[in-house]
mmCIF file of C-alpha atoms in Angstrom:
data_model
loop_
_atom_site.group_PDB
_atom_site.id
_atom_site.type_symbol
_atom_site.label_atom_id
_atom_site.label_comp_id
_atom_site.label_asym_id
_atom_site.label_seq_id
_atom_site.Cartn_x
_atom_site.Cartn_y
_atom_site.Cartn_z
ATOM 1 C CA UNK A 1 -1.720 -18.621 -38.579
ATOM 2 C CA UNK A 2 1.817 -19.772 -37.767
ATOM 3 C CA UNK A 3 2.926 -16.153 -37.358
ATOM 4 C CA UNK A 4 0.230 -15.537 -34.809
ATOM 5 C CA UNK A 5 1.216 -18.641 -32.874
ATOM 6 C CA UNK A 6 4.912 -17.604 -33.050
ATOM 7 C CA UNK A 7 4.151 -14.073 -31.804
ATOM 8 C CA UNK A 8 1.943 -15.445 -28.984
ATOM 9 C CA UNK A 9 4.650 -17.871 -27.911
ATOM 10 C CA UNK A 10 7.323 -15.209 -28.036
ATOM 11 C CA UNK A 11 5.133 -12.851 -26.022
ATOM 12 C CA UNK A 12 4.527 -15.536 -23.450
ATOM 13 C CA UNK A 13 8.263 -16.214 -23.083
ATOM 14 C CA UNK A 14 9.098 -12.503 -22.808
ATOM 15 C CA UNK A 15 6.447 -11.817 -20.229
ATOM 16 C CA UNK A 16 6.955 -14.936 -18.127
ATOM 17 C CA UNK A 17 7.445 -14.176 -14.409
ATOM 18 C CA UNK A 18 10.434 -16.495 -14.104
ATOM 19 C CA UNK A 19 12.470 -15.153 -16.969
ATOM 20 C CA UNK A 20 15.244 -12.570 -16.760
ATOM 21 C CA UNK A 21 15.387 -11.440 -20.397
ATOM 22 C CA UNK A 22 15.016 -7.763 -19.469
ATOM 23 C CA UNK A 23 17.451 -7.966 -16.538
ATOM 24 C CA UNK A 24 20.451 -10.070 -17.506
ATOM 25 C CA UNK A 25 22.331 -9.028 -14.364
ATOM 26 C CA UNK A 26 19.440 -10.469 -12.362
ATOM 27 C CA UNK A 27 20.347 -13.928 -13.763
ATOM 28 C CA UNK A 28 23.947 -13.368 -12.602
ATOM 29 C CA UNK A 29 22.782 -12.615 -9.072
ATOM 30 C CA UNK A 30 20.397 -15.495 -9.178
ATOM 31 C CA UNK A 31 23.111 -17.954 -10.140
ATOM 32 C CA UNK A 32 25.497 -16.512 -7.580
ATOM 33 C CA UNK A 33 22.909 -17.066 -4.842
ATOM 34 C CA UNK A 34 21.653 -20.404 -6.076
ATOM 35 C CA UNK A 35 21.191 -22.892 -3.230
ATOM 36 C CA UNK A 36 19.862 -26.418 -2.984
ATOM 37 C CA UNK A 37 16.362 -25.132 -2.393
ATOM 38 C CA UNK A 38 14.306 -22.097 -3.407
ATOM 39 C CA UNK A 39 14.323 -21.055 0.238
ATOM 40 C CA UNK A 40 18.099 -21.152 0.461
ATOM 41 C CA UNK A 41 18.425 -19.182 -2.799
ATOM 42 C CA UNK A 42 15.900 -16.544 -1.538
ATOM 43 C CA UNK A 43 17.637 -16.218 1.791
ATOM 44 C CA UNK A 44 20.999 -15.734 0.196
ATOM 45 C CA UNK A 45 19.569 -13.024 -2.116
ATOM 46 C CA UNK A 46 17.933 -11.331 0.859
ATOM 47 C CA UNK A 47 21.293 -11.149 2.591
ATOM 48 C CA UNK A 48 22.845 -9.748 -0.643
ATOM 49 C CA UNK A 49 20.033 -7.196 -0.976
ATOM 50 C CA UNK A 50 20.317 -6.085 2.708
ATOM 51 C CA UNK A 51 24.025 -5.441 2.206
ATOM 52 C CA UNK A 52 23.475 -3.601 -1.038
ATOM 53 C CA UNK A 53 20.642 -1.492 0.482
ATOM 54 C CA UNK A 54 22.879 -0.541 3.365
ATOM 55 C CA UNK A 55 25.683 0.489 0.962
ATOM 56 C CA UNK A 56 23.223 2.444 -1.167
ATOM 57 C CA UNK A 57 22.566 4.713 1.750
ATOM 58 C CA UNK A 58 26.003 6.193 1.341
ATOM 59 C CA UNK A 59 25.963 6.698 -2.445
ATOM 60 C CA UNK A 60 25.962 9.876 -4.431
ATOM 61 C CA UNK A 61 25.768 10.414 -8.163
ATOM 62 C CA UNK A 62 24.712 7.549 -10.388
ATOM 63 C CA UNK A 63 23.779 5.189 -7.523
ATOM 64 C CA UNK A 64 25.309 1.878 -8.707
ATOM 65 C CA UNK A 65 24.046 0.200 -5.571
ATOM 66 C CA UNK A 66 20.396 0.941 -6.479
ATOM 67 C CA UNK A 67 20.943 -0.631 -9.898
ATOM 68 C CA UNK A 68 22.416 -3.733 -8.234
ATOM 69 C CA UNK A 69 19.468 -3.763 -5.763
ATOM 70 C CA UNK A 70 17.054 -3.523 -8.670
ATOM 71 C CA UNK A 71 18.715 -6.588 -10.374
ATOM 72 C CA UNK A 72 18.831 -8.489 -7.115
ATOM 73 C CA UNK A 73 15.127 -7.797 -6.571
ATOM 74 C CA UNK A 74 14.382 -9.303 -9.975
ATOM 75 C CA UNK A 75 16.542 -12.362 -9.021
ATOM 76 C CA UNK A 76 14.529 -12.681 -5.785
ATOM 77 C CA UNK A 77 11.326 -12.615 -7.840
ATOM 78 C CA UNK A 78 12.628 -15.537 -9.879
ATOM 79 C CA UNK A 79 13.223 -17.609 -6.678
ATOM 80 C CA UNK A 80 9.486 -17.726 -6.094
ATOM 81 C CA UNK A 81 9.313 -20.037 -9.120
ATOM 82 C CA UNK A 82 11.671 -22.530 -7.335
ATOM 83 C CA UNK A 83 9.202 -23.588 -4.654
ATOM 84 C CA UNK A 84 7.344 -26.893 -4.887
ATOM 85 C CA UNK A 85 3.553 -27.113 -5.142
ATOM 86 C CA UNK A 86 3.403 -28.375 -1.587
ATOM 87 C CA UNK A 87 5.339 -25.279 -0.395
ATOM 88 C CA UNK A 88 3.232 -22.831 -2.447
ATOM 89 C CA UNK A 89 0.097 -24.217 -0.786
ATOM 90 C CA UNK A 90 1.278 -23.019 2.688
ATOM 91 C CA UNK A 91 0.261 -19.807 4.444
ATOM 92 C CA UNK A 92 3.967 -19.077 5.025
ATOM 93 C CA UNK A 93 4.513 -19.011 1.246
ATOM 94 C CA UNK A 94 1.494 -16.781 0.763
ATOM 95 C CA UNK A 95 2.770 -14.467 3.458
ATOM 96 C CA UNK A 96 6.179 -14.422 1.736
ATOM 97 C CA UNK A 97 4.542 -13.614 -1.604
ATOM 98 C CA UNK A 98 2.600 -10.704 -0.027
ATOM 99 C CA UNK A 99 5.834 -9.340 1.518
ATOM 100 C CA UNK A 100 7.574 -9.615 -1.850
ATOM 101 C CA UNK A 101 4.799 -7.563 -3.478
ATOM 102 C CA UNK A 102 5.113 -4.973 -0.700
ATOM 103 C CA UNK A 103 8.804 -4.818 -1.419
ATOM 104 C CA UNK A 104 7.993 -4.103 -5.060
ATOM 105 C CA UNK A 105 5.860 -1.189 -4.084
ATOM 106 C CA UNK A 106 8.550 0.203 -1.707
ATOM 107 C CA UNK A 107 11.241 -0.269 -4.359
ATOM 108 C CA UNK A 108 9.226 1.553 -7.048
ATOM 109 C CA UNK A 109 8.720 4.454 -4.643
ATOM 110 C CA UNK A 110 12.413 4.359 -3.728
ATOM 111 C CA UNK A 111 13.306 4.619 -7.426
ATOM 112 C CA UNK A 112 11.120 7.696 -7.783
ATOM 113 C CA UNK A 113 12.779 9.520 -4.897
ATOM 114 C CA UNK A 114 16.355 8.202 -5.495
ATOM 115 C CA UNK A 115 17.742 11.720 -6.051
ATOM 116 C CA UNK A 116 16.583 13.022 -2.668
ATOM 117 C CA UNK A 117 19.036 11.613 -0.145
ATOM 118 C CA UNK A 118 16.780 11.853 2.904
ATOM 119 C CA UNK A 119 13.736 10.259 1.171
ATOM 120 C CA UNK A 120 16.015 7.618 -0.427
ATOM 121 C CA UNK A 121 17.369 6.713 3.010
ATOM 122 C CA UNK A 122 13.905 6.486 4.535
ATOM 123 C CA UNK A 123 12.786 4.167 1.772
ATOM 124 C CA UNK A 124 15.953 2.062 1.949
ATOM 125 C CA UNK A 125 15.309 1.626 5.717
ATOM 126 C CA UNK A 126 11.740 0.579 5.006
ATOM 127 C CA UNK A 127 12.945 -1.768 2.280
ATOM 128 C CA UNK A 128 15.428 -3.325 4.661
ATOM 129 C CA UNK A 129 12.842 -3.848 7.346
ATOM 130 C CA UNK A 130 10.507 -5.573 4.887
ATOM 131 C CA UNK A 131 13.446 -7.773 3.784
ATOM 132 C CA UNK A 132 13.804 -8.909 7.422
ATOM 133 C CA UNK A 133 10.124 -9.679 7.581
ATOM 134 C CA UNK A 134 10.429 -11.619 4.353
ATOM 135 C CA UNK A 135 13.422 -13.518 5.720
ATOM 136 C CA UNK A 136 11.407 -14.605 8.747
ATOM 137 C CA UNK A 137 8.464 -15.656 6.585
ATOM 138 C CA UNK A 138 10.652 -17.656 4.204
ATOM 139 C CA UNK A 139 12.284 -19.458 7.065
ATOM 140 C CA UNK A 140 8.869 -20.705 8.134
ATOM 141 C CA UNK A 141 8.143 -22.392 4.835
ATOM 142 C CA UNK A 142 8.466 -26.170 5.291
ATOM 143 C CA UNK A 143 11.203 -27.884 3.279
#
């Protein structure tokens, strides 16, 4: 019985949406971007991601920028755990959450076409435009 509880607890911790066990670099980016509020942290990460996505358009070979963008994306996901209950009850937060989920879809598609430079660049542009929409939505969340 204790083993089952231990396994369930370990599974919960490993699958928690706010943990970075599978992406330790994400925690580094999260700490680097950490601000006084969840909004500030998210906005700093969006700026980092925008810069990284722009740089990734010029990459060839192993694409280190895409790996950084991947980790930054996981760090951004973690920032959604930093908002208060009052903030998460707003339509601006819901809009931001929807845009974050759209970014996930775009990024997964980007990862699939990363070896095709023209498709990679199209998806990076789309990713950057969604980042800008997310920035605007996050800025409208009340403090």
